[in-house]
CSV table of C-alpha atoms and ligand atoms in Angstrom, one decimal:
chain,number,residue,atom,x,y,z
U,1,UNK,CA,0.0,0.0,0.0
U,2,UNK,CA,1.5,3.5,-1.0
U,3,UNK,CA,1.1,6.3,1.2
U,4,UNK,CA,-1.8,8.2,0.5
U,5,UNK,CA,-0.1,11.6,-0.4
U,6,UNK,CA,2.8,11.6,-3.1
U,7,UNK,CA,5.4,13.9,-2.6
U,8,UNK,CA,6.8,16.1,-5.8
U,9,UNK,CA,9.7,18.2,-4.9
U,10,UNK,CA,10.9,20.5,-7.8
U,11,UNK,CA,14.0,22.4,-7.6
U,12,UNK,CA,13.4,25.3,-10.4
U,13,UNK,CA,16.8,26.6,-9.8
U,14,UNK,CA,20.3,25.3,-8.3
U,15,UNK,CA,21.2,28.5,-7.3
U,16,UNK,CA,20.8,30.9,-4.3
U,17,UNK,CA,21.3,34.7,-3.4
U,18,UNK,CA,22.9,33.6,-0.1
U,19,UNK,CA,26.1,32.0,1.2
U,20,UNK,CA,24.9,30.6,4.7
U,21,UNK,CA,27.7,28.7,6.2
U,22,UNK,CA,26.3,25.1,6.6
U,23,UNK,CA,24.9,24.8,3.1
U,24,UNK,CA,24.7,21.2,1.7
U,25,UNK,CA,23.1,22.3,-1.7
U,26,UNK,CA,25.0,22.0,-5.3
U,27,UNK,CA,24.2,25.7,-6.1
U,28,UNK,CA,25.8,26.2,-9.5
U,29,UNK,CA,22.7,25.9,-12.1
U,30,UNK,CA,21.5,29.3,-12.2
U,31,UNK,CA,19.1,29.5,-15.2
U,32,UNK,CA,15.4,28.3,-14.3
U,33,UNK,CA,13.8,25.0,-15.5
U,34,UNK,CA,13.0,24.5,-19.2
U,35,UNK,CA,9.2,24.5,-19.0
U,36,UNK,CA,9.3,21.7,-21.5
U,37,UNK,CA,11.0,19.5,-18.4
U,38,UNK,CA,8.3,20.6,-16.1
U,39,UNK,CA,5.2,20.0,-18.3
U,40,UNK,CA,7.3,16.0,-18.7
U,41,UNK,CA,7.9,15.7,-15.2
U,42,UNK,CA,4.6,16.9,-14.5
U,43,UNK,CA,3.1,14.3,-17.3
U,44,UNK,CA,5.1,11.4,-16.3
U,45,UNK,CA,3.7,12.3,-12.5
U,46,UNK,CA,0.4,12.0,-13.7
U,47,UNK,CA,0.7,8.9,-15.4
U,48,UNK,CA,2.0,7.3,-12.6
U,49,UNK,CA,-0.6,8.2,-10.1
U,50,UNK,CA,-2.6,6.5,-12.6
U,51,UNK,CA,-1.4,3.2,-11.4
U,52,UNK,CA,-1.1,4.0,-7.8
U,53,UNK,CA,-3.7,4.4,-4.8
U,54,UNK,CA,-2.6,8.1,-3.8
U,55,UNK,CA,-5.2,10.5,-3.1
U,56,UNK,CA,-3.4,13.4,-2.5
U,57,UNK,CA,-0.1,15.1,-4.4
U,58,UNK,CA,2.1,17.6,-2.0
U,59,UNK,CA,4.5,19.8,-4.1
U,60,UNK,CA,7.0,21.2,-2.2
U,61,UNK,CA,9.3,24.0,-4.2
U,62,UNK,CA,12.5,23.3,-3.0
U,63,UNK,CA,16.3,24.9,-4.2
U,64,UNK,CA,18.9,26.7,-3.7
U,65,UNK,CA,16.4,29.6,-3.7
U,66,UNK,CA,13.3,28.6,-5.9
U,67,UNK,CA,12.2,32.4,-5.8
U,68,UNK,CA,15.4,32.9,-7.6
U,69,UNK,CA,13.1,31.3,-11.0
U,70,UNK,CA,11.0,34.6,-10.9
U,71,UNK,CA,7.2,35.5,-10.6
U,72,UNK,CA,7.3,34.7,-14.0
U,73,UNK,CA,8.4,31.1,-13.8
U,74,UNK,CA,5.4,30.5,-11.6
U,75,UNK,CA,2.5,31.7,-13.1
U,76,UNK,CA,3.3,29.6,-16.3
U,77,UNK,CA,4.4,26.7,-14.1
U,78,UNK,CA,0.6,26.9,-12.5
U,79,UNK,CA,-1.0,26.3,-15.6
U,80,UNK,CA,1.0,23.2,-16.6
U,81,UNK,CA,0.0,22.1,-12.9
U,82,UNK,CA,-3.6,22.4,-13.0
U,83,UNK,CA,-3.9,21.1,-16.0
U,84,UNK,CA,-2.2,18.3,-14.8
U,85,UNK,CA,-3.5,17.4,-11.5
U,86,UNK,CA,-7.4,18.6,-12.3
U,87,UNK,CA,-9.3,15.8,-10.1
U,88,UNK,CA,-6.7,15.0,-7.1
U,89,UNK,CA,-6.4,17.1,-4.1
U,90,UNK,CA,-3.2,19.6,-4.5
U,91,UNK,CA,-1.2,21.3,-1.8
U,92,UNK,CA,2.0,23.4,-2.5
U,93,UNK,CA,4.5,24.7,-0.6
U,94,UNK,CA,7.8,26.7,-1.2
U,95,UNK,CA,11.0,26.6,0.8
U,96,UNK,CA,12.8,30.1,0.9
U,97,UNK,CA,15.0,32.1,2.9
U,98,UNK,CA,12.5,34.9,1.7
U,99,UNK,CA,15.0,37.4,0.6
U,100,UNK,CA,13.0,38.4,-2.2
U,101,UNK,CA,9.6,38.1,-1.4
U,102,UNK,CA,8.3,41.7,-2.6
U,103,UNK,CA,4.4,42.4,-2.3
U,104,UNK,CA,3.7,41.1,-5.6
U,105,UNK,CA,5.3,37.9,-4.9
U,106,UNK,CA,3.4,37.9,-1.5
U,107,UNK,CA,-0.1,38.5,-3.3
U,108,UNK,CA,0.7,35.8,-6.4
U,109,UNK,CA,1.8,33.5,-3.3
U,110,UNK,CA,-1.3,34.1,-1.5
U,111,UNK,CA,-3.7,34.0,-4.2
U,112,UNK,CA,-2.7,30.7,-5.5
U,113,UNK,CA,-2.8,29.4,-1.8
U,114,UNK,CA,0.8,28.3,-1.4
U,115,UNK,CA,1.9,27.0,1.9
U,116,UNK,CA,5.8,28.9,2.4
U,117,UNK,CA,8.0,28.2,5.0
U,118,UNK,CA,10.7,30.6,5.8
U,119,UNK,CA,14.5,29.7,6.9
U,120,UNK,CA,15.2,31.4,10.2
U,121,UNK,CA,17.6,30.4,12.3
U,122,UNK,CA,16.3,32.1,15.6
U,123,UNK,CA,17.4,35.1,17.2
U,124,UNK,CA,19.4,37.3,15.8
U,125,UNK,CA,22.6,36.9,17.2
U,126,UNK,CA,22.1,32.7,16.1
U,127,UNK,CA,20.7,33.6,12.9
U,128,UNK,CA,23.5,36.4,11.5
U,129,UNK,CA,26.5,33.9,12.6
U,130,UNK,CA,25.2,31.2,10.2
U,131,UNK,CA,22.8,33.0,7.5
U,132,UNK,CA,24.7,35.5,5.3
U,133,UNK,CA,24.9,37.0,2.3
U,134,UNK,CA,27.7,36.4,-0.7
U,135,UNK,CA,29.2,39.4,1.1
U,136,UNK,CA,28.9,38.6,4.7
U,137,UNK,CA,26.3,40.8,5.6
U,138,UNK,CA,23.9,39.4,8.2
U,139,UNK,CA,20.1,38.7,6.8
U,140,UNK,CA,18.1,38.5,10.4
U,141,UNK,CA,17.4,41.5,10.0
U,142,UNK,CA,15.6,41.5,6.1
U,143,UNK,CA,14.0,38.7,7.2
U,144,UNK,CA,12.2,39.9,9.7
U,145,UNK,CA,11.3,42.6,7.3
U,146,UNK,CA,9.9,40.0,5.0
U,147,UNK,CA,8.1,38.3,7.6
U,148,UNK,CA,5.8,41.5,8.5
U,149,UNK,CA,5.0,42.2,4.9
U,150,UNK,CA,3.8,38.1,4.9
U,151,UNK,CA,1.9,38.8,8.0
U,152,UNK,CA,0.4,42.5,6.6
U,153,UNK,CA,-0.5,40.7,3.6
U,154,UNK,CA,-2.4,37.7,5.8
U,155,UNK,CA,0.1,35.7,3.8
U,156,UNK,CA,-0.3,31.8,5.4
U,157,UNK,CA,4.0,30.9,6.4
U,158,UNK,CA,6.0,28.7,9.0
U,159,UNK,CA,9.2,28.7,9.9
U,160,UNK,CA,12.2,26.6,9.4
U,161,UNK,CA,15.1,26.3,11.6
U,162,UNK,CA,18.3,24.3,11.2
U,163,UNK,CA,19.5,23.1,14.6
U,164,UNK,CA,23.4,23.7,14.9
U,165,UNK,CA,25.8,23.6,18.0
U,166,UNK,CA,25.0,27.3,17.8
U,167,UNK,CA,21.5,26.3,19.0
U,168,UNK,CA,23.0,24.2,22.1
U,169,UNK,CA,21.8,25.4,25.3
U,170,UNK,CA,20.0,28.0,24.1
U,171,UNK,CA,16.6,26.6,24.4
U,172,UNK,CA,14.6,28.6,26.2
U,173,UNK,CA,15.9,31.6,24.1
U,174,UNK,CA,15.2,29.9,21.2
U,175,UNK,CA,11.9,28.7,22.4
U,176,UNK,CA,11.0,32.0,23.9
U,177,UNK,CA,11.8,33.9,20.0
U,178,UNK,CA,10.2,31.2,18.0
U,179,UNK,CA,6.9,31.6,20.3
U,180,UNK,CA,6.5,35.1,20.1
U,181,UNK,CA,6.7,34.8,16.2
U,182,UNK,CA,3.2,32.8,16.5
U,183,UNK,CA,3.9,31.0,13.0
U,184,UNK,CA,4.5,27.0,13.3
U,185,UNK,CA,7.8,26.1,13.3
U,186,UNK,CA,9.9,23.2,11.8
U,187,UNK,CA,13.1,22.3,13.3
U,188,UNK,CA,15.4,19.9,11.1
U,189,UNK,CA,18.9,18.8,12.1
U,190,UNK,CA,21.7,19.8,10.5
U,191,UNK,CA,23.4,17.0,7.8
U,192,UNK,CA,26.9,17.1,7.3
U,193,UNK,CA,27.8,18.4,3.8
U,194,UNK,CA,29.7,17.1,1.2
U,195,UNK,CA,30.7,20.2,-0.2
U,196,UNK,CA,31.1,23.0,2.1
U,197,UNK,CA,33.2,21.9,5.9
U,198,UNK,CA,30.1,22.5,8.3
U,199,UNK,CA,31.5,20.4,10.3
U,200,UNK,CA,32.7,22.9,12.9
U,201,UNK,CA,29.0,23.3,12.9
U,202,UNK,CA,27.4,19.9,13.4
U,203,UNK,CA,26.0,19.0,17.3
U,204,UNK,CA,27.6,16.1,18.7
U,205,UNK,CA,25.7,12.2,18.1
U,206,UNK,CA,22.5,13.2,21.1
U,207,UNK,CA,22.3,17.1,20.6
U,208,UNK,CA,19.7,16.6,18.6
U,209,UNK,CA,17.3,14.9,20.7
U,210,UNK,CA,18.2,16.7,23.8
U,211,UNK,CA,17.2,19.9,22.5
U,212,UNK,CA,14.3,18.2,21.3
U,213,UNK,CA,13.4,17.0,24.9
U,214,UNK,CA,14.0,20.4,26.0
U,215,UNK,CA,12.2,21.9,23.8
U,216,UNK,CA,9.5,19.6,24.4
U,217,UNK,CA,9.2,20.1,27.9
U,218,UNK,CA,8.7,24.0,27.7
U,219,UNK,CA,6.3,23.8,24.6
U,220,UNK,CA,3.9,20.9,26.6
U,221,UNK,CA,3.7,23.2,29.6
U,222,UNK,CA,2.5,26.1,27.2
U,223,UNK,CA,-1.2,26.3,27.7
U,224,UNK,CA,-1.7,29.9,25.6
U,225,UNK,CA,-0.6,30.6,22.2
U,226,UNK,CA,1.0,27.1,21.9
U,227,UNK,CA,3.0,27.1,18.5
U,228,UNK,CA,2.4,24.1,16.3
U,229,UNK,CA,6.2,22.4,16.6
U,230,UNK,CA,7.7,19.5,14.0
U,231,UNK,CA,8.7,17.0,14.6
U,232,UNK,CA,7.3,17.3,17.9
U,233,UNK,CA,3.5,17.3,17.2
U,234,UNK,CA,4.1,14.5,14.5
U,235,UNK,CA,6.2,12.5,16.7
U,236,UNK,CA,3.7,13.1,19.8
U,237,UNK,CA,0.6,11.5,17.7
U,238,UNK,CA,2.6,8.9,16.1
U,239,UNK,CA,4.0,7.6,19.7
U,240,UNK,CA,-0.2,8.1,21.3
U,241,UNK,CA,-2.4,7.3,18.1
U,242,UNK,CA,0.2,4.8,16.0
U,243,UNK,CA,1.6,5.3,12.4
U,244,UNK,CA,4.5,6.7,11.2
U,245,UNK,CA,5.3,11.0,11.4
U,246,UNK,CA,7.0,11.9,8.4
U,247,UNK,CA,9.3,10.9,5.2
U,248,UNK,CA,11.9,9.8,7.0
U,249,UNK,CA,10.1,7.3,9.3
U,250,UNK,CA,8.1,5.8,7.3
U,251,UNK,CA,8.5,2.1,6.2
U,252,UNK,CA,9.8,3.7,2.6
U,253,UNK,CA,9.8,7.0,1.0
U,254,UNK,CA,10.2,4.6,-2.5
U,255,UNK,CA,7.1,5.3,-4.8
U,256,UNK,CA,6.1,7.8,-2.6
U,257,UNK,CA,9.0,10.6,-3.0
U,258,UNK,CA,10.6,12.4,-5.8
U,259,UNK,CA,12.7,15.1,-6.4
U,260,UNK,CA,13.2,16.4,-9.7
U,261,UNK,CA,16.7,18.9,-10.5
U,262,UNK,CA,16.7,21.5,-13.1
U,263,UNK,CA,17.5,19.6,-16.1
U,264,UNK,CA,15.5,16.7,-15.3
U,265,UNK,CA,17.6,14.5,-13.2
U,266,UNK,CA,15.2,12.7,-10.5
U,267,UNK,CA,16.1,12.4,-7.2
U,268,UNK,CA,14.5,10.8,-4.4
U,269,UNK,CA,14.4,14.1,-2.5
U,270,UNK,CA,16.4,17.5,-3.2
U,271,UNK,CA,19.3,16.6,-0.3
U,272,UNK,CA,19.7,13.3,-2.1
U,273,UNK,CA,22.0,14.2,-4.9
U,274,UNK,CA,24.4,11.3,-5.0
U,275,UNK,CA,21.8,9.1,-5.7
U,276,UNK,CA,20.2,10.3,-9.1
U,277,UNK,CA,17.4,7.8,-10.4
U,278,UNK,CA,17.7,8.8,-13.7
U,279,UNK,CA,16.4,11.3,-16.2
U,280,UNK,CA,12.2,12.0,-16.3
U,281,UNK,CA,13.2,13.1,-19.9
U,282,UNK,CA,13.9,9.4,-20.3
U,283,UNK,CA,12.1,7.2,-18.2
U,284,UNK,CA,8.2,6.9,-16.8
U,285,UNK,CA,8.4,7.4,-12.5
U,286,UNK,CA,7.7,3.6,-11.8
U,287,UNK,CA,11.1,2.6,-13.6
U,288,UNK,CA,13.0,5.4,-11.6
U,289,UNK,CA,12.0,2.8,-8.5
U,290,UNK,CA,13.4,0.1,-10.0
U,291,UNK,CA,17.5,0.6,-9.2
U,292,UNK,CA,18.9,-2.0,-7.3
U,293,UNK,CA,19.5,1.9,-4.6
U,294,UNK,CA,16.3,1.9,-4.4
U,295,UNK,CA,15.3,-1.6,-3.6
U,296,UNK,CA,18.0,-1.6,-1.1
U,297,UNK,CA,16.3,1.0,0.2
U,298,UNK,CA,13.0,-0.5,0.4
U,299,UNK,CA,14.6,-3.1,2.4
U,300,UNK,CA,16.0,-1.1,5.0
U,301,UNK,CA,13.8,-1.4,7.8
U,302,UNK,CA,14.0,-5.5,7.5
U,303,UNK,CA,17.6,-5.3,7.2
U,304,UNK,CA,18.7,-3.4,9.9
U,305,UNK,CA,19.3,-6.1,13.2
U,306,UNK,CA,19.1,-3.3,15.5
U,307,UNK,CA,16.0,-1.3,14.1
U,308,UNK,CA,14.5,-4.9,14.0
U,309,UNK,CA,14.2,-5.4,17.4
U,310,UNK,CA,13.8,-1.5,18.6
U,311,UNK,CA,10.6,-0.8,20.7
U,312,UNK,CA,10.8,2.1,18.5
U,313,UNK,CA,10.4,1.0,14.9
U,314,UNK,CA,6.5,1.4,14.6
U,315,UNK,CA,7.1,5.8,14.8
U,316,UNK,CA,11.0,4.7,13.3
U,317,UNK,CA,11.4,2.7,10.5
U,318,UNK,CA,15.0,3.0,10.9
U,319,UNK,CA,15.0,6.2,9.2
U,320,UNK,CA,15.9,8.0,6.2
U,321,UNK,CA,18.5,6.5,3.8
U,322,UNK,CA,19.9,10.0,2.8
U,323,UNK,CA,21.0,10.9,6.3
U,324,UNK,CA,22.9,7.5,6.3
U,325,UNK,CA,24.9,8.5,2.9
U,326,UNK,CA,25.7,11.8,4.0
U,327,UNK,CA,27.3,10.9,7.7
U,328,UNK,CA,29.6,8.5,5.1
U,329,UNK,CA,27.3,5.7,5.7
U,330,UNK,CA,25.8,3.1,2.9
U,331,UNK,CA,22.2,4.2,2.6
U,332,UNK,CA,21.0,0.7,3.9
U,333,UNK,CA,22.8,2.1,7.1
U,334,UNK,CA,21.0,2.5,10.2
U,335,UNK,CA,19.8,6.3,10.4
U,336,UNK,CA,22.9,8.3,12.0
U,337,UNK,CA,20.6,10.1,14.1
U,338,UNK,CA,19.2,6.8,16.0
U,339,UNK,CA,20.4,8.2,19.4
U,340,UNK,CA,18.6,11.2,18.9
U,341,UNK,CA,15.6,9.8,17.6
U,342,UNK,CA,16.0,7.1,20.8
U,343,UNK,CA,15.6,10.2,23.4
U,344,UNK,CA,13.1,11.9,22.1
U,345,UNK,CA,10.7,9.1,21.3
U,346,UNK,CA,11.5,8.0,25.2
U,347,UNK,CA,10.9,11.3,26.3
U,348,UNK,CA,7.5,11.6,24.8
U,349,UNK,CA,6.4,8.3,26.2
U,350,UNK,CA,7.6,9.2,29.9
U,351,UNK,CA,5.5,12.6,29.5
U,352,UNK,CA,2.4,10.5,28.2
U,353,UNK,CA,2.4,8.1,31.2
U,354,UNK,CA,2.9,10.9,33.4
U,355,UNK,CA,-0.6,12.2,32.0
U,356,UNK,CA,-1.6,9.2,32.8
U,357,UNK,CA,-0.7,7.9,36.0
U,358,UNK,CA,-0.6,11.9,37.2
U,359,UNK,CA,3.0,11.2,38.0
U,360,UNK,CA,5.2,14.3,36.7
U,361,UNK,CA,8.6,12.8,34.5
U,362,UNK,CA,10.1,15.5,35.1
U,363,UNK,CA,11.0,18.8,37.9
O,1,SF4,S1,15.7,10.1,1.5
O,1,SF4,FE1,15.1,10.6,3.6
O,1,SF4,S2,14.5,12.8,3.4
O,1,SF4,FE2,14.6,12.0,1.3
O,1,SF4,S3,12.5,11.4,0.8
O,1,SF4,FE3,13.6,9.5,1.6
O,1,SF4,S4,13.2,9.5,3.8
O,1,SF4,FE4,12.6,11.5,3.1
O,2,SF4,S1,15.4,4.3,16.9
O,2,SF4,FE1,17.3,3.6,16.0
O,2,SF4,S2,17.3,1.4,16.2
O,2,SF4,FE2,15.2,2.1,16.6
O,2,SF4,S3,14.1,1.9,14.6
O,2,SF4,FE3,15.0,4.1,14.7
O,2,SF4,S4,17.0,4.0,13.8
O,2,SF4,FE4,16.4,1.9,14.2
């Protein structure tokens, strides 16, 4: 059984207007998508879901800076879409560090109800040591610029933080910023990088899922104005109600997950670019599946011995193949980020039975 929703990522651009100092991305691509490639992707997409049971298509616009394709870009990418996709549900989202949102990108945005999520790293003094321009020059401030014209505009956005060791032991200043904001918030890890030495940047194996236990602590005790928090939320209902959260710890994101680059290389996400699937010029989405990467990767969470026997793997899976490959693993590798994940699961559970049995798990 496929997941119900299937996830299209499209990078319209490898290329971005800033230089922050952990990036992973491949930026060197800078002319937009061919809108030939699109309306192919787009086709072979369709086709595809033919044959599948998904009832729902997410398209995330993903880069380097996807704004960086112009207004233009999108308007004509809309129409390919719709005519596409005209009888399955549709949700998009972009992924910017919202540099150059003007007020006409905010109203296009808003009128075609696009979901954007906004890279923001916390307070300033966090955000301006890791976020800069080619030149240097901080961003926290434009940001926040960019955020009030969203919010003047009643333009729907979350945020998106990457947790560094700049983030360690700064949660309740992080927490306390993030909260007055208001907007949801994602908080993703951050993946060592082939190409640029962030390593000077990367938490230690548990730093993770520490500050997510922190975090966690301060945002259940909230009782007014509680932001929505990822993973947390999706991690809280997949430990109390069952299933899996999110991409990563789900039994496979095979079938259900594809990224496509610029000139039409498929991916199984836009991080994952040392494992390209092949071209969507050249080949319909079910053979993309069929590498003997990706069966390996279907096989991951009945090959790993440890994730076979974890109390966890129900909300686990083992997790995601990419994150293997990039701490140097082999992407059948057991999820670097297992002790993390280990800590936080735990740490939900303790808090759950505390509800229950009125016993607090904590001071
Ligand atoms: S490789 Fe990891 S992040 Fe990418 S789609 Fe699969 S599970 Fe998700
Ligand atoms: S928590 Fe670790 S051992 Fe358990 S399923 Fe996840 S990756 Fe595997």
């Amino acid at each position: 059984m496929p997941d119900p929703v299937f996830t299209l990522m499209i990078e319209p651009v490898k290329a971005c207007d800033l230089a922050c100092r952990y990036c992973y991305a491949d930026n060197h691509w800078k002319n937009p998508m061919d809108l030939d490639i699109l309306g192919t992707a787009l086709a072979r997409v369709c086709a595809y879901l033919d044959q599948t049971g998904h009832t729902e298509v997410h398209i995330i616009w993903h880069g380097g800076e996807p704004l960086m394709a112009g207004i233009e870009f999108y308007r004509q990418s809309l129409s390919l879409i719709s005519s596409s996709f005209p009888d399955i549900p549709l949700r998009q989202f972009i992924q910017t560090n919202g540099l150059l949102l003007d007020r006409e990108f905010c109203l296009f945005l808003k009128k075609n109800n696009f979901e954007v999520g906004i890279s923001l790293d916390g307070p300033k003094e966090i955000h301006d040591a890791l976020r800069i321009q080619k030149t240097g020059a901080p961003t926290w401030a434009k940001v926040m610029e960019k955020l009030d014209l969203m919010a003047d505009l009643d333009l729907f956005f979350g945020i998106c933080m990457t947790f560094t060791n700049r983030s360690l032991n700064r949660e309740k200043t992080i927490f306390d910023f993030f909260t007055s904001l208001g907007r949801p918030l994602r908080i993703n890890p951050l993946i060592p990088s082939r190409r640029n030495k962030n390593k000077n940047l990367l938490p230690s194996s548990g730093d993770y899922g520490r500050f997510l236990c922190r975090i966690f602590d301060r945002w259940i005790r909230t009782e007014n104005r509680r932001i929505p928090i990822s993973p947390l939320d999706t991690y809280l209902s997949a430990i109390s109600q069952g299933g899996a959260p999110e991409c990563r710890h789900r039994p496979s994101c095979i079938g259900n997950h594809l990224g496509i680059r610029p000139n039409g290389e498929a991916v199984l996400c836009s991080p994952f670019d040392v494992l390209i699937l092949g071209s969507i010029l050249e080949h319909p989405v079910s053979e993309l599946y069929e590498s003997s990467a990706c069966t390996r990767i279907r096989g991951r969470p009945k090959s790993i011995p440890e994730c076979i026997l974890c109390e966890n793997k129900p909300v686990c899976h083992g997790g995601c193949p990419q994150f293997a490959s990039a701490f140097g693993g082999a992407i059948d590798d057991k999820d670097p980020l297992c002790r993390d994940y280990k800590l936080i699961f735990s740490h939900i559970r303790k808090a759950l039975a505390s509800l229950e049995t009125g016993i607090p798990a904590h001071g």
